[in-house]
Amino acid sequence: QLEANLKEAKLMAEDADRKYDEVARKLAMVEADLERAEDRA
């Protein structure tokens, strides 16, 4: 049981890591777009 809980917790952590990386990438793209928009303004 403990082993199963540990495995599940590990999978959840990896999933959270992936989602965080994705969000961080999207944020970086939005910030770059914003800078370009400000340069044009």
Short mmCIF file of C-alpha atoms in Angstrom, two decimals:
data_model
loop_
_atom_site.label_atom_id
_atom_site.label_comp_id
_atom_site.label_asym_id
_atom_site.label_seq_id
_atom_site.Cartn_x
_atom_site.Cartn_y
_atom_site.Cartn_z
CA GLN A 1 0.00 0.00 0.00
CA LEU A 2 2.76 2.40 0.96
CA GLU A 3 4.61 1.46 -2.23
CA ALA A 4 1.52 2.26 -4.32
CA ASN A 5 1.04 5.60 -2.56
CA LEU A 6 4.66 6.49 -3.19
CA LYS A 7 4.39 5.60 -6.87
CA GLU A 8 1.22 7.67 -7.24
CA ALA A 9 2.76 10.66 -5.45
CA LYS A 10 5.77 10.46 -7.75
CA LEU A 11 3.56 10.40 -10.86
CA MET A 12 1.58 13.38 -9.57
CA ALA A 13 4.78 15.31 -8.91
CA GLU A 14 6.09 14.58 -12.41
CA ASP A 15 2.77 15.67 -13.91
CA ALA A 16 2.85 18.89 -11.89
CA ASP A 17 6.42 19.51 -13.09
CA ARG A 18 5.36 19.09 -16.71
CA LYS A 19 2.40 21.43 -16.29
CA TYR A 20 4.61 24.01 -14.58
CA ASP A 21 7.15 23.86 -17.42
CA GLU A 22 4.35 24.33 -19.95
CA VAL A 23 2.90 27.32 -18.11
CA ALA A 24 6.36 28.87 -17.68
CA ARG A 25 6.97 28.52 -21.45
CA LYS A 26 3.62 30.09 -22.30
CA LEU A 27 4.30 32.94 -19.88
CA ALA A 28 7.69 33.59 -21.49
CA MET A 29 6.03 33.73 -24.93
CA VAL A 30 3.34 36.13 -23.69
CA GLU A 31 6.00 38.37 -22.12
CA ALA A 32 7.97 38.40 -25.38
CA ASP A 33 4.80 39.31 -27.31
CA LEU A 34 4.07 42.07 -24.81
CA GLU A 35 7.56 43.53 -25.23
CA ARG A 36 7.17 43.53 -29.01
CA ALA A 37 3.77 45.21 -28.69
CA GLU A 38 5.25 47.86 -26.40
CA ASP A 39 8.07 48.48 -28.88
CA ARG A 40 5.53 49.10 -31.64
CA ALA A 41 3.34 51.36 -29.50
#
